[in-house]
Every structure is written in structure tokens, then in C-alpha cells.
mmCIF file of C-alpha atoms in Angstrom:
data_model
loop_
_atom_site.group_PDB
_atom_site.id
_atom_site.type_symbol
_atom_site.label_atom_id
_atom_site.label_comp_id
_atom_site.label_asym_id
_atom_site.label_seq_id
_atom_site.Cartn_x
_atom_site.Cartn_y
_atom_site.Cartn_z
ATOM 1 C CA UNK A 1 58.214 -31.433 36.033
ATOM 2 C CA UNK A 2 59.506 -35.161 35.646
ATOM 3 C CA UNK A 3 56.706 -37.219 33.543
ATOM 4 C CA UNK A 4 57.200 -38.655 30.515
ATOM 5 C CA UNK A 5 54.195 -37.883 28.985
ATOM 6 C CA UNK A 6 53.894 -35.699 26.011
ATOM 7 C CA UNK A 7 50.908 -33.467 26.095
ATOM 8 C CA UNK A 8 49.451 -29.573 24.845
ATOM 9 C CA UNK A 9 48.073 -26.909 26.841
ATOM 10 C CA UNK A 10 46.556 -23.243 25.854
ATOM 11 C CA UNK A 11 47.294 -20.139 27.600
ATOM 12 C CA UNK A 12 43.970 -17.162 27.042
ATOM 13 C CA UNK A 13 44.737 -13.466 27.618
ATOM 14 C CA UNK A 14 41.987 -11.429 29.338
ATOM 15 C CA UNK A 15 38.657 -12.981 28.464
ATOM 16 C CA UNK A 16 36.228 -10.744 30.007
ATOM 17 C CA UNK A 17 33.375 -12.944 29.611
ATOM 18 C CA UNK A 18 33.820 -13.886 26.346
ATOM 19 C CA UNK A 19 34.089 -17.364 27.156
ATOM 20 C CA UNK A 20 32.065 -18.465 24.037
ATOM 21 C CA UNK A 21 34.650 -16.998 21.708
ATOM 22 C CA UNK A 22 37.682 -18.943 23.828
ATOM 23 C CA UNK A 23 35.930 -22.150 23.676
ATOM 24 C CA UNK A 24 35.889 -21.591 19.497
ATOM 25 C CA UNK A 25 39.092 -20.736 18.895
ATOM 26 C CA UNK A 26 40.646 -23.342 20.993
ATOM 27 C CA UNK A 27 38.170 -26.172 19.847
ATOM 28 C CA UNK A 28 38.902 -24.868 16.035
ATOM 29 C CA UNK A 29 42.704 -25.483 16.996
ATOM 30 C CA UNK A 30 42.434 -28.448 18.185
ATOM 31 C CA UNK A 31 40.636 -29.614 14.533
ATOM 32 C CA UNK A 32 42.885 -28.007 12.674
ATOM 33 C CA UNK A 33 46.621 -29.641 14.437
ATOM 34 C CA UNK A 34 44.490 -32.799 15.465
ATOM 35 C CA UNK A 35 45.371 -32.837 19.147
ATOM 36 C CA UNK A 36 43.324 -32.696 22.118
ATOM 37 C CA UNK A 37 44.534 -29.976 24.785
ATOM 38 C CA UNK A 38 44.933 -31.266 28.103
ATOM 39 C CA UNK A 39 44.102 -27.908 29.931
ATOM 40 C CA UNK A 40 43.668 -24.192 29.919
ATOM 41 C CA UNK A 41 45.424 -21.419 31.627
ATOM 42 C CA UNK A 42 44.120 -18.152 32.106
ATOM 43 C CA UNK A 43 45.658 -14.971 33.197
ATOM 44 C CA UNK A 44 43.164 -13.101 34.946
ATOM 45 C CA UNK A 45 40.107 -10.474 33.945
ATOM 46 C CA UNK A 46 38.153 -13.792 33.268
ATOM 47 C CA UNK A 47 35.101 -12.121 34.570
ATOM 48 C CA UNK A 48 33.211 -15.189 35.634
ATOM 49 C CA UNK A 49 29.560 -13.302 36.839
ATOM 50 C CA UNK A 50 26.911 -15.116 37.031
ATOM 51 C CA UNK A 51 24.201 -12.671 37.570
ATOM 52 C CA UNK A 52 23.934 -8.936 38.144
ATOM 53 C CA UNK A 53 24.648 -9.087 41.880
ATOM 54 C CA UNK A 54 27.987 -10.447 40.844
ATOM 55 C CA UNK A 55 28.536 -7.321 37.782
ATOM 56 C CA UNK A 56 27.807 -5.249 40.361
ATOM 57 C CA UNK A 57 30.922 -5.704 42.332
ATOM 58 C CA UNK A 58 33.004 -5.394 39.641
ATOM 59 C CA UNK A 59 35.707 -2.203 39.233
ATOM 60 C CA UNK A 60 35.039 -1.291 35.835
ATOM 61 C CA UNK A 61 33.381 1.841 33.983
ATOM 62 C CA UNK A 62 29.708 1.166 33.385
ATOM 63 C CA UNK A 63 30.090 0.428 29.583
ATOM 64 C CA UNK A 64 32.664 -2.187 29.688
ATOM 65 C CA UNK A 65 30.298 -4.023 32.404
ATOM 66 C CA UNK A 66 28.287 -6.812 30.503
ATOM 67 C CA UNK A 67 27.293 -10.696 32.003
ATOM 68 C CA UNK A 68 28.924 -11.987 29.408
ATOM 69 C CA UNK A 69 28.831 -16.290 28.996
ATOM 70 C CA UNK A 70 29.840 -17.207 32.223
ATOM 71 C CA UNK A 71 26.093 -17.254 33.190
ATOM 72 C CA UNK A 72 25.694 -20.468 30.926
ATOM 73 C CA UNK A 73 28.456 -22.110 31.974
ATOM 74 C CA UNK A 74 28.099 -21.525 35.723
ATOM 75 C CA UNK A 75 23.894 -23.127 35.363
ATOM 76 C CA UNK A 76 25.306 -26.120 33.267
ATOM 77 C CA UNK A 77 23.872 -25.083 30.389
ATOM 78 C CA UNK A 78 27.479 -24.931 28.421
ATOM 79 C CA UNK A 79 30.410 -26.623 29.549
ATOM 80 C CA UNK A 80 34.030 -26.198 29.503
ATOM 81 C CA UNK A 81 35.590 -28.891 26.804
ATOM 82 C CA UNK A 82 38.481 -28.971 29.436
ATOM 83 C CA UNK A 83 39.566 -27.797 32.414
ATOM 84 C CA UNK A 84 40.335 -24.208 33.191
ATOM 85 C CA UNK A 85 42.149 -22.838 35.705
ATOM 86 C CA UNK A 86 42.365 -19.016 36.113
ATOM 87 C CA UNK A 87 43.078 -16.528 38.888
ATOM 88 C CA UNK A 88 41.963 -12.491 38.972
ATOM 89 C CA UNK A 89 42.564 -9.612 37.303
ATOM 90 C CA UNK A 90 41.882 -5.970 37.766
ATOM 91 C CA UNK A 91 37.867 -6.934 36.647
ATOM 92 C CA UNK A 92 36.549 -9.381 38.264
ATOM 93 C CA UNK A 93 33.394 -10.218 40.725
ATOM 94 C CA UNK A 94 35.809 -10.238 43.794
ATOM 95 C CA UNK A 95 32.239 -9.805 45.917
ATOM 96 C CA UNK A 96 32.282 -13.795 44.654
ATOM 97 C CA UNK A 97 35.819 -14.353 44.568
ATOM 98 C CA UNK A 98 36.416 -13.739 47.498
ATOM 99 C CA UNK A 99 34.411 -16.207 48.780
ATOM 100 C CA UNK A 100 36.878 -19.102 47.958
ATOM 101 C CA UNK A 101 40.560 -16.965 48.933
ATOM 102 C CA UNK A 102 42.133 -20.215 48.549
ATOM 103 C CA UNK A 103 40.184 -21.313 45.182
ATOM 104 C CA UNK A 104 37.461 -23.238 44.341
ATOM 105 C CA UNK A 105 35.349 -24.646 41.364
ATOM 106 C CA UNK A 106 33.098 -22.111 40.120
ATOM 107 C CA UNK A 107 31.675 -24.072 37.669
ATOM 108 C CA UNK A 108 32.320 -27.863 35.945
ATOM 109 C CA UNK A 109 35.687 -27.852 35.089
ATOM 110 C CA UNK A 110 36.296 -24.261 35.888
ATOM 111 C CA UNK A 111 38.613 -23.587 38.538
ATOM 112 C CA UNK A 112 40.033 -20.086 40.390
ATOM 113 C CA UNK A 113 43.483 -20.681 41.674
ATOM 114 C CA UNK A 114 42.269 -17.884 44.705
ATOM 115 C CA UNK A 115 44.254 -14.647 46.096
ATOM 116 C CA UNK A 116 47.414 -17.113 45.817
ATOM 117 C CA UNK A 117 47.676 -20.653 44.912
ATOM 118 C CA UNK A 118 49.097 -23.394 43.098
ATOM 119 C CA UNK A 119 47.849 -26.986 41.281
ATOM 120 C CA UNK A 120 49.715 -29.804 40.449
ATOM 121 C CA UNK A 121 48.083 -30.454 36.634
ATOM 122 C CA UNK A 122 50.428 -33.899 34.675
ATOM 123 C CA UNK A 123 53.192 -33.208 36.890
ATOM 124 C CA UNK A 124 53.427 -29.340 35.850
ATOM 125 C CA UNK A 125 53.105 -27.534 38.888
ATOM 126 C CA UNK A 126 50.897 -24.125 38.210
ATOM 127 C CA UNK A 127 51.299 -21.100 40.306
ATOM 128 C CA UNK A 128 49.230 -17.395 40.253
ATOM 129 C CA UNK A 129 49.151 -14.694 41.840
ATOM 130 C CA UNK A 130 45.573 -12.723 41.321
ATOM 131 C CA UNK A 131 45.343 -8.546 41.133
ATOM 132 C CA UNK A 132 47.357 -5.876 40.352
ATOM 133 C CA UNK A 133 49.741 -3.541 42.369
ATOM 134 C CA UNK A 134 48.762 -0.268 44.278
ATOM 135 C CA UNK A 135 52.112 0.324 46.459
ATOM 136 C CA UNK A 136 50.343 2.978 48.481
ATOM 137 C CA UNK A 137 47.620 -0.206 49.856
ATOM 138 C CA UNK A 138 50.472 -3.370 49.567
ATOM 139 C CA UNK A 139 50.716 -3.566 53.155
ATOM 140 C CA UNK A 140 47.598 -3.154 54.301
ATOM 141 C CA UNK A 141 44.426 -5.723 54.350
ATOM 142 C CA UNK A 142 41.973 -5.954 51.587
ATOM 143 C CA UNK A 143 38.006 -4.541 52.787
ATOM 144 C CA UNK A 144 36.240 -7.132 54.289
ATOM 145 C CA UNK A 145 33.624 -8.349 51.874
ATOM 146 C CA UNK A 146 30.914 -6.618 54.494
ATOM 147 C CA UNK A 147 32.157 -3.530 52.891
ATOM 148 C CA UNK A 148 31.206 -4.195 49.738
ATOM 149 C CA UNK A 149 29.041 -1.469 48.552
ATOM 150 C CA UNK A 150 30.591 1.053 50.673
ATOM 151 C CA UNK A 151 34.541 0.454 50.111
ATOM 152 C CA UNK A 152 35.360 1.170 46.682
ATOM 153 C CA UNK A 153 35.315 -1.938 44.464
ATOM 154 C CA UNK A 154 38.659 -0.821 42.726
ATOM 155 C CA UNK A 155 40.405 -1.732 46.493
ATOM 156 C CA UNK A 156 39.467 -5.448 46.006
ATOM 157 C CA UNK A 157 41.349 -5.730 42.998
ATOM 158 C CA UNK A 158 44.923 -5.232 44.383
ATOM 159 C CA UNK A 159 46.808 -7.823 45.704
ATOM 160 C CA UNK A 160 49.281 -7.096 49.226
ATOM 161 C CA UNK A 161 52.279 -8.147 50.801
ATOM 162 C CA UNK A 162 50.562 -11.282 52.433
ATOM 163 C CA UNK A 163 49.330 -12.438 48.752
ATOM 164 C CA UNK A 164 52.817 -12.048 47.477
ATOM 165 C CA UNK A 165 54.151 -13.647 50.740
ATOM 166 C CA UNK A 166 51.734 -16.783 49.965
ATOM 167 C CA UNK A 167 53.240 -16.932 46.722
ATOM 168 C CA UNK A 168 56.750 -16.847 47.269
ATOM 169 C CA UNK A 169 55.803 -19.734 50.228
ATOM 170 C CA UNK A 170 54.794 -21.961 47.247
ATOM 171 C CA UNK A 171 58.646 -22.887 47.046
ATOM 172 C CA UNK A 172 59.029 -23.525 42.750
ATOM 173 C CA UNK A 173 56.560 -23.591 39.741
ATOM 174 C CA UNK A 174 57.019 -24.529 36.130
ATOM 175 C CA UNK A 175 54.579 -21.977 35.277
ATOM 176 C CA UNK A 176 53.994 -18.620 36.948
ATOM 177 C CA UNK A 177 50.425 -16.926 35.991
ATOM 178 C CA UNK A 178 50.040 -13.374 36.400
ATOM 179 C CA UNK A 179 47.815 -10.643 35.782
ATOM 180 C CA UNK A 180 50.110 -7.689 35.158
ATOM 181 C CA UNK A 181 53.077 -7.973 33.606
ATOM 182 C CA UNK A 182 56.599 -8.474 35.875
ATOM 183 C CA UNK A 183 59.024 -5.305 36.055
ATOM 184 C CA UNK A 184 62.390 -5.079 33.547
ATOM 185 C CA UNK A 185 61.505 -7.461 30.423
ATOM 186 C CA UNK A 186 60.965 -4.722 27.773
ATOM 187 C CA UNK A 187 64.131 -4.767 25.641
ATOM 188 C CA UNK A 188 65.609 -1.396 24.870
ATOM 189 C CA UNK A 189 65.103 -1.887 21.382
ATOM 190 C CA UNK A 190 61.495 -2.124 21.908
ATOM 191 C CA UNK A 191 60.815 0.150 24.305
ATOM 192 C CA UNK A 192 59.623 2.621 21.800
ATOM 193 C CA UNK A 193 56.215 0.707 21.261
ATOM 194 C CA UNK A 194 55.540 1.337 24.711
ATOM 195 C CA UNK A 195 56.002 5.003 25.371
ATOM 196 C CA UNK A 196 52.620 6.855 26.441
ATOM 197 C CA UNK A 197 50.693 4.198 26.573
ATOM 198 C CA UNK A 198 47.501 4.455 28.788
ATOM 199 C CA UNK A 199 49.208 1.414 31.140
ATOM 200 C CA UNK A 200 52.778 2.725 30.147
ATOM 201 C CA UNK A 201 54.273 5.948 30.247
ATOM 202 C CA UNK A 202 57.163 4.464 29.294
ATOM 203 C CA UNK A 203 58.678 1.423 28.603
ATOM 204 C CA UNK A 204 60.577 1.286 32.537
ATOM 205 C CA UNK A 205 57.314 1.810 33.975
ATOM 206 C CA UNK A 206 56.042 -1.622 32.665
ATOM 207 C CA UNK A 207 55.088 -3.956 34.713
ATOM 208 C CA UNK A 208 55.688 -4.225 38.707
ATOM 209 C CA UNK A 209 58.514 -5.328 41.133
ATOM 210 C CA UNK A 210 56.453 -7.907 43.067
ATOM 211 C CA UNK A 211 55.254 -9.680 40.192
ATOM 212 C CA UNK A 212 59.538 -9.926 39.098
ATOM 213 C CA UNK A 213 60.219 -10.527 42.425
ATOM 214 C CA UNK A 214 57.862 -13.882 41.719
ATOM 215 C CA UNK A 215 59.760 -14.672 38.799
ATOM 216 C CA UNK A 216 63.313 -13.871 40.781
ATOM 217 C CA UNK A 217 62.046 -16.696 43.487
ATOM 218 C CA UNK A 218 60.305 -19.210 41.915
ATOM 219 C CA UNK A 219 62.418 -19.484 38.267
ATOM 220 C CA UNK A 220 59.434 -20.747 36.325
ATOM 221 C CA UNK A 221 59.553 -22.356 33.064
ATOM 222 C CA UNK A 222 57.010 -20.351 31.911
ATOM 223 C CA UNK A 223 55.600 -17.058 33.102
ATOM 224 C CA UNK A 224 52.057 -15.898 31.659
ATOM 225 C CA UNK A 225 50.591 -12.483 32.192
ATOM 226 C CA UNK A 226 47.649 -10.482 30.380
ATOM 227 C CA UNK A 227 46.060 -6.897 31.540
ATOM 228 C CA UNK A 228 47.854 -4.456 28.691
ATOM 229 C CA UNK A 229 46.070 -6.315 26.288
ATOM 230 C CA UNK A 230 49.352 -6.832 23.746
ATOM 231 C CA UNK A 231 51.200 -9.946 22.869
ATOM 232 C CA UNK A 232 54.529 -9.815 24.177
ATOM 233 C CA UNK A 233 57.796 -12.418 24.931
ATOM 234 C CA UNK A 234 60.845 -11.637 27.120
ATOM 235 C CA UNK A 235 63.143 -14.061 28.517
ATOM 236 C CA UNK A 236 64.378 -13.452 32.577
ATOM 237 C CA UNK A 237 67.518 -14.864 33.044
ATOM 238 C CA UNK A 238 68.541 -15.914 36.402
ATOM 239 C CA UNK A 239 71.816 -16.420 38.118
ATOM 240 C CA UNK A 240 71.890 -20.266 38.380
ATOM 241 C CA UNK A 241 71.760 -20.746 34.495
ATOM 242 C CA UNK A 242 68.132 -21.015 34.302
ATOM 243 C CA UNK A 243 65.086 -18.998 32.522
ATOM 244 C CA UNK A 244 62.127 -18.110 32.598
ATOM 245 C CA UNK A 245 60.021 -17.496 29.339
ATOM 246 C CA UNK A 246 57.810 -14.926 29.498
ATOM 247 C CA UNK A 247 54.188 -14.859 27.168
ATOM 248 C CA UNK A 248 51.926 -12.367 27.574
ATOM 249 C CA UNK A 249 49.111 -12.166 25.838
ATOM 250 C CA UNK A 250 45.846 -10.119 24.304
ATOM 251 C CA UNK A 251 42.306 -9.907 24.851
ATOM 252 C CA UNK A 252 40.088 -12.585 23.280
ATOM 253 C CA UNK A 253 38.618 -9.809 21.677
ATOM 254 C CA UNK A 254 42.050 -9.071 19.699
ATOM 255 C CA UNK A 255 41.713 -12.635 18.548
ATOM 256 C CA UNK A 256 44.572 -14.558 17.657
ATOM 257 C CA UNK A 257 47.239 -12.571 19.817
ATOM 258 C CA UNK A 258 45.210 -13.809 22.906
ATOM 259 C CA UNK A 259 46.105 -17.353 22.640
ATOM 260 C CA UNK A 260 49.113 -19.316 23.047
ATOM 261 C CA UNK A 261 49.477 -23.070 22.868
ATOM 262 C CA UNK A 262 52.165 -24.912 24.694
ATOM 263 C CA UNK A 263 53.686 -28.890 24.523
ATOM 264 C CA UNK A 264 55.066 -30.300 27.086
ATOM 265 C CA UNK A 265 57.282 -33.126 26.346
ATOM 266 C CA UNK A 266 59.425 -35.153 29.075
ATOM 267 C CA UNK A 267 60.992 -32.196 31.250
ATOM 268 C CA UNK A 268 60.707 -29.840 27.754
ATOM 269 C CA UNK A 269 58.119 -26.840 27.623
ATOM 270 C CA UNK A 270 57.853 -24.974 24.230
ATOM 271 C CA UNK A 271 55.293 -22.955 22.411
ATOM 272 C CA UNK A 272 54.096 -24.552 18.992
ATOM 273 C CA UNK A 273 52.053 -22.605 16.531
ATOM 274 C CA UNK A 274 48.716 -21.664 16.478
ATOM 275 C CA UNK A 275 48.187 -22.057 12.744
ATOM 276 C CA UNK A 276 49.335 -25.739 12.638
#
């Protein structure tokens, strides 16, 4: 990250499908602080379906499965005020997905980073990693997408070793996106807030080791994650001297806690507030 430029991006927790309700509260920032965002990040359960064929191959209990906006978006109908970049969660149409491993535009100016990938967005180089972690599957290969329909749709929404190898083969990021959250950040202070919890037993149980091991190797800036659906920061030291910020973030359906909105500034990356 070298340029000169000053600019502001937004990070979005788990969205599933409410795209409508992103667009507003980042368009409402952006009139109230009176400056345009030059992007959008996006941590994963985006759930971009476009039809029921696509809901269908989604691992989720029957009444959180819904089309959502997507839809409109995807048939140019609505468009994305800027461009958003987003990789997978733990709910997602991986049937469609995983038709584009290495990414793709699904619709204008809205991009999937794939299984693994990075982009190059003013000079800040953005990194993901989509899924979660099921140790007892990491190192085997995902169902072919022939199975779909027979396999279980939950075992396309982990990611394995060769993911994770793909990732650390990416070399450096500024920013790290993640679905789940990386291994070791909760302080001990805080670790009461996250004992039996429905994605926590307890606070050591947070997270997993591959997604630290990311942060280890590639000493982001800036590390994003969503999936517990709670606004969190946590800052990784490394052994060099540098660190990595870590943001994680709500659901869009929390409101506020879901967003984050970051300047960039030369080779400086900080959060500024929402409310300005």
C-alpha cells in the first residue's frame, strides 16, 4: 500500500440478502460525512441468490431461507452505488459459487473474490478466504457440484487445506477478509461475554487456527471477519513489530454494529466514525 491518495471504504457484516438495507445505510453515510466511498468489503453470508434454484443449495434451516434483494440487483433492475467485493460464508448458493472458484462478477459492480483470492483495489491489496472450518473434512476435496442434491449442502460450505494453501500463496495483503473469526484475539478480560454462546462455548473456542494462521502469514493491516454476528476489535501482534487490526462485525439486521468505515490515507489505514 504506497499511493498517495486519500480515500474511504466500508466494511458490511453478514448481509444475508439484505442488500437493500446495506445500500441505505451506507448511501445515508455518505450524506451525512459528505464523502463518497470508494468501495465495499464484505465478509461473507452475502447470500447473493438469484432465484429458487440458487436458495435451494443453500445450508440453512428452512426459515432463515428467503431470496432476499439480490434478485434485483443480479437482473439490473437495482444497482450497486459502488463496487462490492465479497467472498462466502457458511450460507451461501455455493451450487452458483462454485461456478467461478477463482471469482467472478455476479452482477454490475458485484464481485466474489472465489474459494481464495485477492484484488488489487487503489493500491490496497484485498485478500479472503471463503467458508468456515470442519477439521474432520480440511483435507479432503469439496463434493463435486454433480453432487449437489445428494451430498449434503452443509459440506460445500467448509473451506480445506488447498483453500488455505491458496491463501497463504497470495504472499501479503493489507486487508485479510474472513468469514469466521481467527483463533486467540478474545482478551481475558472479555472472555466472559463469550461463554456458552451458541458459536462459543467459551471464549478459547473462538474462532479457528487456519483463519490465525492467515493472519500469522500474511500480517494484514486490517483483518475483517463476520459469522457470530457481534461487533468485535482485537489487535494480533506479530514478531517483526507489525499488527494486524482486527474488526469484526454484525448482521445488517443488527444495524449499526454491521458496518465499519475505513480511510485510507498515504500508507495509513484507520477506522473513522460512523456517526460523522
Amino acid at each position: 500500500m504506497s499511493s498517495s491518495q486519500t480515500f474511504f471504504f466500508a466494511a458490511v457484516g453478514d448481509v444475508h440478502g439484505h442488500m437493500n438495507r446495506m445500500v441505505s445505510h451506507l448511501t445515508a453515510w455518505e450524506e451525512r460525512s459528505r464523502r463518497p466511498l470508494e468501495f465495499v468489503l464484505q465478509v461473507g453470508d452475502f447470500e447473493p441468490h438469484r432465484h429458487d434454484a440458487d436458495l435451494a443449495a443453500m445450508s440453512a434451516p428452512l426459515r432463515y431461507r428467503h431470496l432476499g434483494d439480490f434478485a434485483a440487483y443480479h437482473q439490473r433492475r437495482r444497482r450497486f452505488p459502488w463496487p462490492v467485493y465479497f467472498i462466502g460464508g457458511n450460507h451461501e448458493p455455493y451450487g452458483h459459487l462454485d461456478l467461478h472458484p477463482e471469482g467472478a462478477e455476479l452482477a454490475p459492480r458485484c464481485h466474489y473474490l472465489g474459494r481464495s483470492g485477492v484484488v488489487e483495489l487503489n493500491d490496497l491489496r484485498v485478500a479472503g478466504l471463503s467458508g468456515i472450518h470442519r477439521e474432520a473434512t480440511f483435507t479432503q476435496p469439496r463434493p463435486p457440484l454433480a453432487a449437489l442434491g445428494t451430498a449434503s449442502n452443509k459440506d460445500f460450505t467448509f473451506f480445506n487445506e488447498q483453500d488455505v494453501e491458496r491463501a497463504l500463496a497470495l504472499g501479503r495483503a493489507d486487508v485479510l477478509l474472513l468469514h469466521d473469526w481467527p483463533s486467540g484475539i478474545i482478551q481475558p478480560q472479555q472472555a466472559a461475554g463469550f461463554q456458552g454462546q451458541r458459536r462459543s462455548a467459551s471464549h478459547d473456542l473462538v474462532g479457528n487456527d487456519y483463519a490465525r494462521l492467515l493472519v500469522d502469514a500474511l500480517q494484514p493491516r486490517l483483518v475483517l471477519c463476520g459469522h457470530l454476528h457481534r461487533r468485535y476489535a482485537a489487535t494480533v501482534a506479530h514478531p517483526g513489530g507489525q499488527r494486524s487490526h482486527v474488526r469484526c462485525l454484525a448482521s445488517v439486521e443488527q444495524g449499526a454494529d454491521a458496518f465499519a468505515v475505513f480511510q485510507v490515507r498515504g500508507a495509513d489505514l484507520q477506522e473513522v466514525a460512523m456517526q460523522e
